[in-house]
mmCIF file of C-alpha atoms in Angstrom:
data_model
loop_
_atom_site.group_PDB
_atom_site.id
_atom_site.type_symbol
_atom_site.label_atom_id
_atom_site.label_comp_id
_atom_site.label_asym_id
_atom_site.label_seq_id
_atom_site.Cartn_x
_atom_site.Cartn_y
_atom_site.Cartn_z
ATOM 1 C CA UNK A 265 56.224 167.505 16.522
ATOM 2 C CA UNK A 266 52.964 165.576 16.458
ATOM 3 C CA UNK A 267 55.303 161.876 17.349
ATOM 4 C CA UNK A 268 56.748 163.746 20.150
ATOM 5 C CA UNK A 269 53.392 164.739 21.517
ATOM 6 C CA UNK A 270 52.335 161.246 20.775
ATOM 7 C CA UNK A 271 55.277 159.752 22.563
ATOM 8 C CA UNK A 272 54.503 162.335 25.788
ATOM 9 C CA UNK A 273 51.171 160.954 25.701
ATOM 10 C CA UNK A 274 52.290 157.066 25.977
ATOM 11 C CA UNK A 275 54.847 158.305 28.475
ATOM 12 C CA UNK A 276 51.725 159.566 30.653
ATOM 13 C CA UNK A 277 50.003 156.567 30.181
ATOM 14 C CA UNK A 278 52.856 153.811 31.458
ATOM 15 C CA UNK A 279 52.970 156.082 34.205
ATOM 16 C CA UNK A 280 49.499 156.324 34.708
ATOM 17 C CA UNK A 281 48.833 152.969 34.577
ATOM 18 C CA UNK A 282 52.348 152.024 37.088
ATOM 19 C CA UNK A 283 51.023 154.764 39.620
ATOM 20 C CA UNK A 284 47.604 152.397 39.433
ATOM 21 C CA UNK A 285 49.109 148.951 39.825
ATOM 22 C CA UNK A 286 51.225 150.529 42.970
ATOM 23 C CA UNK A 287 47.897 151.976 43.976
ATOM 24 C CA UNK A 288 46.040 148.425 43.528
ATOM 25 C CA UNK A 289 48.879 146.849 44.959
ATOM 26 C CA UNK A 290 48.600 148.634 48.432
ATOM 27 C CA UNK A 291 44.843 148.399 48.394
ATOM 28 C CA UNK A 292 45.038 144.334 48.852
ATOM 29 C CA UNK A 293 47.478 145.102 51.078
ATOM 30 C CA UNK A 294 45.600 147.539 53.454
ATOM 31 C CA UNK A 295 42.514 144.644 52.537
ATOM 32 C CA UNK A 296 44.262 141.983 53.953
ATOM 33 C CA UNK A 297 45.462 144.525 57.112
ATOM 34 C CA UNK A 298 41.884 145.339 57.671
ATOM 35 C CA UNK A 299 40.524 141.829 57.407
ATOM 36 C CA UNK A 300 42.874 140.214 59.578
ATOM 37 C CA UNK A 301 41.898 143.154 62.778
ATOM 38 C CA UNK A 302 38.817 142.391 61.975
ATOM 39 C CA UNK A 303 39.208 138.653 62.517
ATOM 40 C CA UNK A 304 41.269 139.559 65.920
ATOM 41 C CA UNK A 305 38.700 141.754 67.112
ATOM 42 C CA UNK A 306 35.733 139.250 66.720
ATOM 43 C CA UNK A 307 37.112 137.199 69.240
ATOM 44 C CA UNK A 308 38.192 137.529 72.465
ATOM 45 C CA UNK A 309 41.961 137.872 73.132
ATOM 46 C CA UNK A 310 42.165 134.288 75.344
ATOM 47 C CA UNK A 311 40.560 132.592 71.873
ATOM 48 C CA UNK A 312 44.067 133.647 70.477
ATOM 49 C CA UNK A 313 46.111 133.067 73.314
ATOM 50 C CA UNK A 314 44.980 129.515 73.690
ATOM 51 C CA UNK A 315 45.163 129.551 69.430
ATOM 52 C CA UNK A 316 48.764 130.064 69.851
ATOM 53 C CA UNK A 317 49.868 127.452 72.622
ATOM 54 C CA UNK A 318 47.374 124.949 70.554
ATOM 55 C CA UNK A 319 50.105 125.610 67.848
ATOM 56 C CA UNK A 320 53.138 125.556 69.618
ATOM 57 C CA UNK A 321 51.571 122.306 70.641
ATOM 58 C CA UNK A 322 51.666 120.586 67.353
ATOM 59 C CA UNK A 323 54.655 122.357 66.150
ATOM 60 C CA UNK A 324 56.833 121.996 69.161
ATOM 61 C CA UNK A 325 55.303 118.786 71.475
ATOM 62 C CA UNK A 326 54.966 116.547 68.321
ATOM 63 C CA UNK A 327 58.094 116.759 66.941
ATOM 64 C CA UNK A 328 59.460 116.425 70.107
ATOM 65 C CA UNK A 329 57.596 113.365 71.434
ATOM 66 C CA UNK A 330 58.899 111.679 68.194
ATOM 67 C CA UNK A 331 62.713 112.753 68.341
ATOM 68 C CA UNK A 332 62.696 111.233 72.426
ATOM 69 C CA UNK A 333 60.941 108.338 70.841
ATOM 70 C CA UNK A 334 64.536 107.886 68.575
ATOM 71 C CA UNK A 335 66.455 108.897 71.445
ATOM 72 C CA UNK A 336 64.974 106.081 73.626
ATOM 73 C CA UNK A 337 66.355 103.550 71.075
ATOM 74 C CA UNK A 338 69.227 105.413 70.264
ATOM 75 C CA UNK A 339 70.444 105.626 73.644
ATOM 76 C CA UNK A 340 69.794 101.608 75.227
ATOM 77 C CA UNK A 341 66.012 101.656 74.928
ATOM 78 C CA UNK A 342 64.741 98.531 73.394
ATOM 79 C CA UNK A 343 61.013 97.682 74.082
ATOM 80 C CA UNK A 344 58.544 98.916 71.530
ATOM 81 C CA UNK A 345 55.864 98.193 73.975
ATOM 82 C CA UNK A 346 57.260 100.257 76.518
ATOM 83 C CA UNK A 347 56.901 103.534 73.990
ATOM 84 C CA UNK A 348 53.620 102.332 72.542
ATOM 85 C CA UNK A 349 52.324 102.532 76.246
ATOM 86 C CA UNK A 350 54.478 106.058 77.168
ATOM 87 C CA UNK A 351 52.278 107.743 74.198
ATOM 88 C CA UNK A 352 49.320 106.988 75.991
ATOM 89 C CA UNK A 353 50.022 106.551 79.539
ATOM 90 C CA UNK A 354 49.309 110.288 79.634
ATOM 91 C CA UNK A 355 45.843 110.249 78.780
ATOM 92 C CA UNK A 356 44.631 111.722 82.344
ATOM 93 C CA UNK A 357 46.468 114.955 81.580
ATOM 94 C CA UNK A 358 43.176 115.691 79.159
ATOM 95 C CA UNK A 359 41.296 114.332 81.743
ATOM 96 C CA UNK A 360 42.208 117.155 84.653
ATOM 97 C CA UNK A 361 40.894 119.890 81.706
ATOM 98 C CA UNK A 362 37.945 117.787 81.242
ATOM 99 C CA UNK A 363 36.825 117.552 84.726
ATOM 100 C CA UNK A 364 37.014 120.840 85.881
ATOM 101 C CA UNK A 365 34.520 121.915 83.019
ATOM 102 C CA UNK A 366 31.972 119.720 84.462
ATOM 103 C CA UNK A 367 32.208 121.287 88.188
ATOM 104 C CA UNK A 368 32.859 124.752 87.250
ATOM 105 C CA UNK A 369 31.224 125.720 83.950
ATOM 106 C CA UNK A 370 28.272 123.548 84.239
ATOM 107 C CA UNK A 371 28.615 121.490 80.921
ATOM 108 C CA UNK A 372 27.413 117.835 81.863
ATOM 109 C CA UNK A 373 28.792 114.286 80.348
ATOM 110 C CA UNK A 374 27.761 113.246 77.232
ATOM 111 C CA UNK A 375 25.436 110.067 77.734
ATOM 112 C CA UNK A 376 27.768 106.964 76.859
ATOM 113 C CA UNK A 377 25.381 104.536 75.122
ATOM 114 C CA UNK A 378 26.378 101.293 74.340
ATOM 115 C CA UNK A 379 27.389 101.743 70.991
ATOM 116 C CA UNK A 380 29.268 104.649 71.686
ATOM 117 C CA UNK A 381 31.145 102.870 74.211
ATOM 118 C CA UNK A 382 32.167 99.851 72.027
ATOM 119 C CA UNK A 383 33.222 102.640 69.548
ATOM 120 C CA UNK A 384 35.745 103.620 72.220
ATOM 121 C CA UNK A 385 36.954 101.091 72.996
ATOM 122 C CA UNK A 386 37.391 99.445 68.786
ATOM 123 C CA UNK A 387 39.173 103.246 68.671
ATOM 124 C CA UNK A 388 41.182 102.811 71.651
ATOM 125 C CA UNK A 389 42.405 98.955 70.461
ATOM 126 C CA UNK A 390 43.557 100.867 66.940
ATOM 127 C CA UNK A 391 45.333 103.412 68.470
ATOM 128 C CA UNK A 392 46.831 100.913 70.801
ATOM 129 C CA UNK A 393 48.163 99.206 67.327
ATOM 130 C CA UNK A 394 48.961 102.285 65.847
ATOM 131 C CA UNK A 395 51.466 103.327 68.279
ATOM 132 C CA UNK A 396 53.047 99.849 68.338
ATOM 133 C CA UNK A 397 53.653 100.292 64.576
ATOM 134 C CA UNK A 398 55.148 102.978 64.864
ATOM 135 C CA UNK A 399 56.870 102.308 68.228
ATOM 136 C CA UNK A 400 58.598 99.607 65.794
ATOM 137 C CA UNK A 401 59.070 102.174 62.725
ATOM 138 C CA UNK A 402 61.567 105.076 65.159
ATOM 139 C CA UNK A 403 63.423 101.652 66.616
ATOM 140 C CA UNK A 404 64.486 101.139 63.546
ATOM 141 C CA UNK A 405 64.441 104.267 61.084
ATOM 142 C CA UNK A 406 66.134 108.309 61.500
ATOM 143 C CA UNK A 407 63.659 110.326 63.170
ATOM 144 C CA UNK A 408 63.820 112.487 60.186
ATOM 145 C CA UNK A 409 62.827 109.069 57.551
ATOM 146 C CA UNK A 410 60.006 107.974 59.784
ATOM 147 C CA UNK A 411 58.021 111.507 60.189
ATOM 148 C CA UNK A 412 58.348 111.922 56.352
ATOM 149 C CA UNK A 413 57.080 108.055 55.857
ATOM 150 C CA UNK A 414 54.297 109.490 59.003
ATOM 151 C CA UNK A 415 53.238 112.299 56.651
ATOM 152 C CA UNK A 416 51.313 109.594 54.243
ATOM 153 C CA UNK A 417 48.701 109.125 56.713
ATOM 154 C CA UNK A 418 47.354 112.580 55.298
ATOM 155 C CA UNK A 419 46.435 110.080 52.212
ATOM 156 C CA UNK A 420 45.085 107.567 53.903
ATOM 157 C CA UNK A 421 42.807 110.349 55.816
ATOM 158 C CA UNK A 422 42.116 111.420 52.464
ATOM 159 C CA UNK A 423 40.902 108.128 51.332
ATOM 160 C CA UNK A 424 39.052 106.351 54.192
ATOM 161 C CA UNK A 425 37.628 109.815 54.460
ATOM 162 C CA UNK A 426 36.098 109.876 51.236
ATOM 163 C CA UNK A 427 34.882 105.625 51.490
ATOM 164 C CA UNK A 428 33.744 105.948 55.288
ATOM 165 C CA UNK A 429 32.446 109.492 55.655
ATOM 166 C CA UNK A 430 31.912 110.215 52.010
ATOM 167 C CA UNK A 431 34.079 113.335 52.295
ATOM 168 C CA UNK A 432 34.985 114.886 48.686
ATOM 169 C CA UNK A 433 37.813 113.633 46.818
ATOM 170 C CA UNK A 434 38.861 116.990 44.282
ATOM 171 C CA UNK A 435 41.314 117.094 41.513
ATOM 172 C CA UNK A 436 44.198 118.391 44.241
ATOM 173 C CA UNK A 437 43.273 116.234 46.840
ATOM 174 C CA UNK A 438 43.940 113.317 44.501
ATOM 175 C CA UNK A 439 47.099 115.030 43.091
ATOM 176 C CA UNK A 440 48.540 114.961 46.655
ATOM 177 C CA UNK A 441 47.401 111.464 47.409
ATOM 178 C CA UNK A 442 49.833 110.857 43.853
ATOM 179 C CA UNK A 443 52.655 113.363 45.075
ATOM 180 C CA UNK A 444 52.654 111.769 48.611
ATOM 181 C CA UNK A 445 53.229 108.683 47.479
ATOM 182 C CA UNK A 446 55.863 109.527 44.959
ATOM 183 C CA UNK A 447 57.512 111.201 47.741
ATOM 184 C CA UNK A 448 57.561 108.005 49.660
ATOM 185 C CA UNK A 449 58.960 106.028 46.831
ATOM 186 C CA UNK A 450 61.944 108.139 46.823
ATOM 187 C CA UNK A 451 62.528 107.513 50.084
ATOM 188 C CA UNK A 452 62.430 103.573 49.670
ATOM 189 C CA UNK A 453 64.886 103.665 46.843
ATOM 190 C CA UNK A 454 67.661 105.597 48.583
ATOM 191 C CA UNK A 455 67.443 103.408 52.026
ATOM 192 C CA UNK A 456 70.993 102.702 52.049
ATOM 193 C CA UNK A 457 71.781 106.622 52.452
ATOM 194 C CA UNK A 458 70.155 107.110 56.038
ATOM 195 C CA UNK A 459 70.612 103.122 57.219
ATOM 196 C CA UNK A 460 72.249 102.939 60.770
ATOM 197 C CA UNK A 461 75.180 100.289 61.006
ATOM 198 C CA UNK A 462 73.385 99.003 63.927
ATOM 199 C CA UNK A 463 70.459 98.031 61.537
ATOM 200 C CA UNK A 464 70.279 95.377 59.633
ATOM 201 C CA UNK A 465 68.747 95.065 56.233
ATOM 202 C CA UNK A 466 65.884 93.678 57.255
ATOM 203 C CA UNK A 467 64.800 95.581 59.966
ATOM 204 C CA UNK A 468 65.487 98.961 58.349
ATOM 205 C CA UNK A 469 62.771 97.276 55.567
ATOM 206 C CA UNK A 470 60.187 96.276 58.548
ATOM 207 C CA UNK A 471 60.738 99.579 60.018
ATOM 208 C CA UNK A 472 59.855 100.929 56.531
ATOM 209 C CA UNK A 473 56.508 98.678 56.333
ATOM 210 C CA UNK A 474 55.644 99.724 60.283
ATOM 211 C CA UNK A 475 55.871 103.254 59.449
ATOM 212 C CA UNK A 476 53.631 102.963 56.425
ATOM 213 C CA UNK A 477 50.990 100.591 57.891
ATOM 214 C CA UNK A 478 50.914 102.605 61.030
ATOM 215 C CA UNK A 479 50.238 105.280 58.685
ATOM 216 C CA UNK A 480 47.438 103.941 57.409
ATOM 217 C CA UNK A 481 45.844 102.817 60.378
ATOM 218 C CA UNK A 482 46.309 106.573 61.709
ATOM 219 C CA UNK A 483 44.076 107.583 58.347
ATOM 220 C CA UNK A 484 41.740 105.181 59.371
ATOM 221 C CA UNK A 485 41.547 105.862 62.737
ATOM 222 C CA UNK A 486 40.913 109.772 62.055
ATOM 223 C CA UNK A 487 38.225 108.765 59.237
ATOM 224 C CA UNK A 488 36.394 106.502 61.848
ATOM 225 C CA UNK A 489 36.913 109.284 64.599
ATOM 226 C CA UNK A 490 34.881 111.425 62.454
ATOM 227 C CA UNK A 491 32.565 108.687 61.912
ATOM 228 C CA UNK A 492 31.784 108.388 65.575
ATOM 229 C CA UNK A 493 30.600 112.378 65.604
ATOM 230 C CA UNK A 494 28.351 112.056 63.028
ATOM 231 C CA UNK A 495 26.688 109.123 64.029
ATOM 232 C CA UNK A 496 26.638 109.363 67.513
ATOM 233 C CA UNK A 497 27.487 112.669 68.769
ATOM 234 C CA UNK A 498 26.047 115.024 66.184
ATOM 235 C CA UNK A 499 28.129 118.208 67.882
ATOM 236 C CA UNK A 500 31.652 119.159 68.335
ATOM 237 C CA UNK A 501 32.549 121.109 70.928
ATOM 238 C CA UNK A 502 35.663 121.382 72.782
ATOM 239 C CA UNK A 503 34.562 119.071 75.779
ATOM 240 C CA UNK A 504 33.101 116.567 74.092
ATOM 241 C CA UNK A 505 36.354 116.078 71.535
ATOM 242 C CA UNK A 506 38.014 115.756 74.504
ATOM 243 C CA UNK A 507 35.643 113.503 76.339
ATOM 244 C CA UNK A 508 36.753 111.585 73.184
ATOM 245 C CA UNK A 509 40.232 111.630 73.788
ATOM 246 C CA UNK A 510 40.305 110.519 76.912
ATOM 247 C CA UNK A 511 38.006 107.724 76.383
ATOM 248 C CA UNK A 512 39.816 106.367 73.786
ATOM 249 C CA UNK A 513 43.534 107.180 75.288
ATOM 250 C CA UNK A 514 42.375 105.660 78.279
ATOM 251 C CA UNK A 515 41.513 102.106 76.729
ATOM 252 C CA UNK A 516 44.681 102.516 74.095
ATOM 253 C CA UNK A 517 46.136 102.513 77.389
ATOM 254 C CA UNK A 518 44.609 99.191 79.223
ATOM 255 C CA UNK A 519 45.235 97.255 75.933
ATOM 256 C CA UNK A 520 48.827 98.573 75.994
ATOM 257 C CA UNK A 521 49.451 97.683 79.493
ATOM 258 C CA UNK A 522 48.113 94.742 79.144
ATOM 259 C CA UNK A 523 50.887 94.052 76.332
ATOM 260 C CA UNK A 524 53.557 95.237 78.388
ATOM 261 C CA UNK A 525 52.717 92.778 81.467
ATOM 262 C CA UNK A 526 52.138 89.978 78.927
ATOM 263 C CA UNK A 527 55.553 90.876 77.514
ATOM 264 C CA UNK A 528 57.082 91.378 80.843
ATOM 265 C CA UNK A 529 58.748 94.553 79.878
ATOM 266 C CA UNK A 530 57.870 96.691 83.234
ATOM 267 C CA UNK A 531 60.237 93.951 84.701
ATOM 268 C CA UNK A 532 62.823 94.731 82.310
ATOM 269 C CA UNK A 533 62.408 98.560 83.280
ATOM 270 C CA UNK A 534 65.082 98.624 86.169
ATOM 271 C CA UNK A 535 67.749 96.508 84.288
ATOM 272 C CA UNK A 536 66.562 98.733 81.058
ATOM 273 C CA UNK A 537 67.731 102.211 83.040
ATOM 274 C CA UNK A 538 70.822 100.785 84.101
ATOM 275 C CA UNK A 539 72.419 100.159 81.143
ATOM 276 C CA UNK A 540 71.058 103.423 79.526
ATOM 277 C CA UNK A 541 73.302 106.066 78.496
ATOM 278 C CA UNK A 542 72.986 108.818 80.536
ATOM 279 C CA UNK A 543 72.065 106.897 83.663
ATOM 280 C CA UNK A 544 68.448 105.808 85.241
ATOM 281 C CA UNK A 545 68.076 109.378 85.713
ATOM 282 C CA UNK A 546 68.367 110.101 81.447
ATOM 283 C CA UNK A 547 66.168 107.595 81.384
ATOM 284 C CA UNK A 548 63.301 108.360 83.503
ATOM 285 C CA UNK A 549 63.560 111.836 81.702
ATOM 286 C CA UNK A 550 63.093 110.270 78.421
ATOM 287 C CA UNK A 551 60.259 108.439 79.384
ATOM 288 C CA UNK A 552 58.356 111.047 81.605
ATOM 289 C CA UNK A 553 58.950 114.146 78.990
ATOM 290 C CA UNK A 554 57.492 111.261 76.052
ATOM 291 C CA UNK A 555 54.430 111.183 77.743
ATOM 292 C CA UNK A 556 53.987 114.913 78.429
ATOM 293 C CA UNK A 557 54.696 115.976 74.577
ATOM 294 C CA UNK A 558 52.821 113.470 73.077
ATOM 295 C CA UNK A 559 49.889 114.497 74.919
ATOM 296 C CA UNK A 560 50.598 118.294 74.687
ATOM 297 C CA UNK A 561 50.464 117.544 70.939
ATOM 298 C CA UNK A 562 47.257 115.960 70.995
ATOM 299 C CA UNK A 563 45.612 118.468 72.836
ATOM 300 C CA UNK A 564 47.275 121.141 70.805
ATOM 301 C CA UNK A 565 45.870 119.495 67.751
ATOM 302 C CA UNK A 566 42.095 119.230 69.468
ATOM 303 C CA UNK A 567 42.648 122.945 69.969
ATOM 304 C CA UNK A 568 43.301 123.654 66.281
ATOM 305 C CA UNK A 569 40.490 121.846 64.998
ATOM 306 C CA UNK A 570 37.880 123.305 67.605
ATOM 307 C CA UNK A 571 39.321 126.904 67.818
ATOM 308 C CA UNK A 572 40.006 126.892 64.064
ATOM 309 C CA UNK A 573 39.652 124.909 61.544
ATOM 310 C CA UNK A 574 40.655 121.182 59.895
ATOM 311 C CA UNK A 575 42.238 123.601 57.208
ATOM 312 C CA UNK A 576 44.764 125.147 59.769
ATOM 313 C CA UNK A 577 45.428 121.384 61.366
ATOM 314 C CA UNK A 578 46.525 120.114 57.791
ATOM 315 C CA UNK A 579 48.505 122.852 57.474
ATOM 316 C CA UNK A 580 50.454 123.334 61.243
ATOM 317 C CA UNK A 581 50.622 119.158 60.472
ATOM 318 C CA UNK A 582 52.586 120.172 56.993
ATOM 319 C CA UNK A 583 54.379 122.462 58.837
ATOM 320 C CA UNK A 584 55.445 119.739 61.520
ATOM 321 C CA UNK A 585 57.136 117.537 58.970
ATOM 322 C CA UNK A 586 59.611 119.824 57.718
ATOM 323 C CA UNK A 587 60.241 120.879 61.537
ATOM 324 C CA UNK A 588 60.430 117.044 63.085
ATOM 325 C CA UNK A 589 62.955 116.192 60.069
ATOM 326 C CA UNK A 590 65.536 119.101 60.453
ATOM 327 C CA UNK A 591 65.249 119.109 63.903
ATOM 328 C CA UNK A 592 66.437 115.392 64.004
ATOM 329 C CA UNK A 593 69.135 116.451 61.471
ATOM 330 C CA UNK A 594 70.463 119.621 63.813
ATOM 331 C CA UNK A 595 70.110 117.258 67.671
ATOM 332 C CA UNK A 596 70.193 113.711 66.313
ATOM 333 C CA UNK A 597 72.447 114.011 63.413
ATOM 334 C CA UNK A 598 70.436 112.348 61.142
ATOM 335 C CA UNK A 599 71.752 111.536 58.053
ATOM 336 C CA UNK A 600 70.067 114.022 55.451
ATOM 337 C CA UNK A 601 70.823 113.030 51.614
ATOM 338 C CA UNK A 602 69.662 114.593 48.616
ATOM 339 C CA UNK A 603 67.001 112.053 47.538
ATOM 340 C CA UNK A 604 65.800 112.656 51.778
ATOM 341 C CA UNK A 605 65.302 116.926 50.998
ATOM 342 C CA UNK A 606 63.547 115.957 47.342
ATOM 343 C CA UNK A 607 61.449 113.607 49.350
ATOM 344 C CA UNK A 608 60.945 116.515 51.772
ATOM 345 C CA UNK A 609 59.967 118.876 49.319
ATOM 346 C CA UNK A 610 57.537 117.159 47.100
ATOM 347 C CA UNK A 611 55.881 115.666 50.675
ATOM 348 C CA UNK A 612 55.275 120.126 51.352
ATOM 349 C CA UNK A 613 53.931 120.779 47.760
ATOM 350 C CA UNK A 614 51.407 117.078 48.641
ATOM 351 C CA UNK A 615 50.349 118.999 51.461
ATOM 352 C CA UNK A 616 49.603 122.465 49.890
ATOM 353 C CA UNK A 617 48.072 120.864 47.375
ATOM 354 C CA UNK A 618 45.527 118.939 50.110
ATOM 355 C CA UNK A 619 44.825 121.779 51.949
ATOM 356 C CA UNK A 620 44.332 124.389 48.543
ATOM 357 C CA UNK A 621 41.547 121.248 47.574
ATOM 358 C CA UNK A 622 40.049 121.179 51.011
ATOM 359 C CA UNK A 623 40.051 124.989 51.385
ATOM 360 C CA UNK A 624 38.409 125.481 47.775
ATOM 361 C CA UNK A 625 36.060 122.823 48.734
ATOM 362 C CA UNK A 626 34.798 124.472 51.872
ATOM 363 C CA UNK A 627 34.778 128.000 50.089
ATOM 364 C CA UNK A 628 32.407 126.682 47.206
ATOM 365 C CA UNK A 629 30.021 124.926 49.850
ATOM 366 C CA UNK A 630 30.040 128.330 51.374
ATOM 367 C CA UNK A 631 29.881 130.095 48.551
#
């Protein structure tokens, strides 16, 4: 009698303690509910509105700036120069949002000091050779190869972040700088997998280099960007990021046109078009809707980091890689091997693992 009363009394207990994990269960989840309308109501509803298209920006111009970038060479397109300068050729679109914040919400210009203006225009002759590199990189490599080789710039951030700007390298930062690159590797030994017939040995191992070095040169370029705030501008808001970007789209631009005249590719335009498949008309389309994404991107991505946070960037940029690379698979037919979806994989967990060491970072300087 007294074990069956004993057993009754367990019984009790399991459920007792069941009924509290169910209870402590929906708690967090009514938590989470309650923070998140909390977060919605503390800012207006156009703050989330333009949150939203600053996302679709990065998640849907990006990628598809860089799959028109393959189907420019996939399709008769042939002058690296000629993309280099349609990634930047669009840099007054920024410009007409810039403007009409000076006339009708009375914010005034930043003073442009000299220094700030040789800053510019060092910036402008980087990102000039940035999109060259990788201008070379998608004439050369899948769509879906080249954004996962694109993703290692996140280590290079990491690292001219931390010798520039003195920005904090953590445990998991440093694991994803390790994961990143093991994530490239695998990509280098299965080249012959993804290889178009088209492309020679040789070029698909320049294209490979390209993509890196214009990898690192983005890292640097974002380190130095930072860099230029905190030594000359002191303050981030929205117009004066993208005072920034058009100042230094706008001389990425005159070094770039200045390579395409030198180059005499604008000549080669006409002759370019004709033999194009699709037609001049395919490839006008190319060309113009290249300059719109890539520029919707960027301004999606200047969005992020003003309306939210660097956090949120790394991870909608994470998000993008995964996106860019099965996209290409599904429209471009991309060859998609094993060792390409490992590679794929291991470059996701690198980027959880940046942002988790970033996000900890920021909560313990807050904390």
């Amino acid at each position: 009698m007294q074990e069956l009363l004993l057993q009754e009394e367990k019984m009790e207990q399991e459920s007792t303690g069941s009924g509290s994990s169910k209870f402590s269960s929906l708690q967090w989840v009514f938590k989470v509910k309650n923070m998140a309308w909390e977060a919605y109501k503390s800012k207006p509803f156009s703050h989330w509105v333009l949150l939203f298209l600053s996302s679709l920006g990065m998640l849907v111009a990006f990628p598809a700036s860089s799959l028109l970038s393959r189907v420019y060479f996939a399709n008769g397109g042939t002058s690296k120069w000629i993309i280099s300068w349609v990634a930047v050729a669009g840099w007054p679109i920024p410009a007409l949002i810039l403007f009409p914040m000076y006339l009708f919400h009375g914010t005034s210009p930043t003073p442009l000091s000299l220094q700030l203006f040789c800053s510019y225009v060092f910036l402008g002759f980087l990102s000039a050779a940035d999109n060259l590199m990788y201008a070379y990189a998608y004439a050369y490599l899948p769509a879906s190869t080249a954004a996962l080789l694109a993703s290692s710039s996140l280590a290079f951030s990491a690292l001219f972040g931390f010798w520039i700007v003195n920005n904090k390298l953590n445990a998991s930062v440093i694991n994803a700088i390790v994961i990143i690159t093991a994530a490239m590797t695998i990509i280098a030994l299965d080249s012959d997998s993804d290889r178009y017939p088209y492309v020679s040995n040789n070029q698909y191992i320049w294209g490979f280099v390209w993509d890196i070095l214009g990898s690192a040169l983005h890292g640097l370029i974002f380190a130095l960007s930072e860099w230029v705030f905190i030594k000359f501008l002191g303050r981030r808001s929205f117009h004066v990021v993208l005072e920034q970007q058009v100042m230094v789209s706008s001389c990425a631009f005159l070094f770039t046109t200045i390579g395409v005249i030198i180059n005499k590719d604008f000549q080669g335009m006409t002759s370019e078009a004709k033999t194009f498949k699709g037609g001049v008309t395919a490839y006008n389309l190319v060309l113009i809707w290249s300059i719109i994404t890539f520029q919707l991107g960027v301004l999606g991505a200047t969005g992020i980091l003003f309306l939210a946070s660097t956090v949120m960037a790394g991870v909608l940029n994470a998000v993008r890689v995964p996106v860019t690379s099965i996209a290409a698979v599904i429209l471009l037919n991309d060859p998609m091997s094993g060792f390409k979806i490992l590679s794929l994989v291991i470059t996701f967990w690198g980027f959880a693992s940046y942002i988790y060491g970033t996000s900890t970072g920021r909560l313990s300087v807050v904390g």
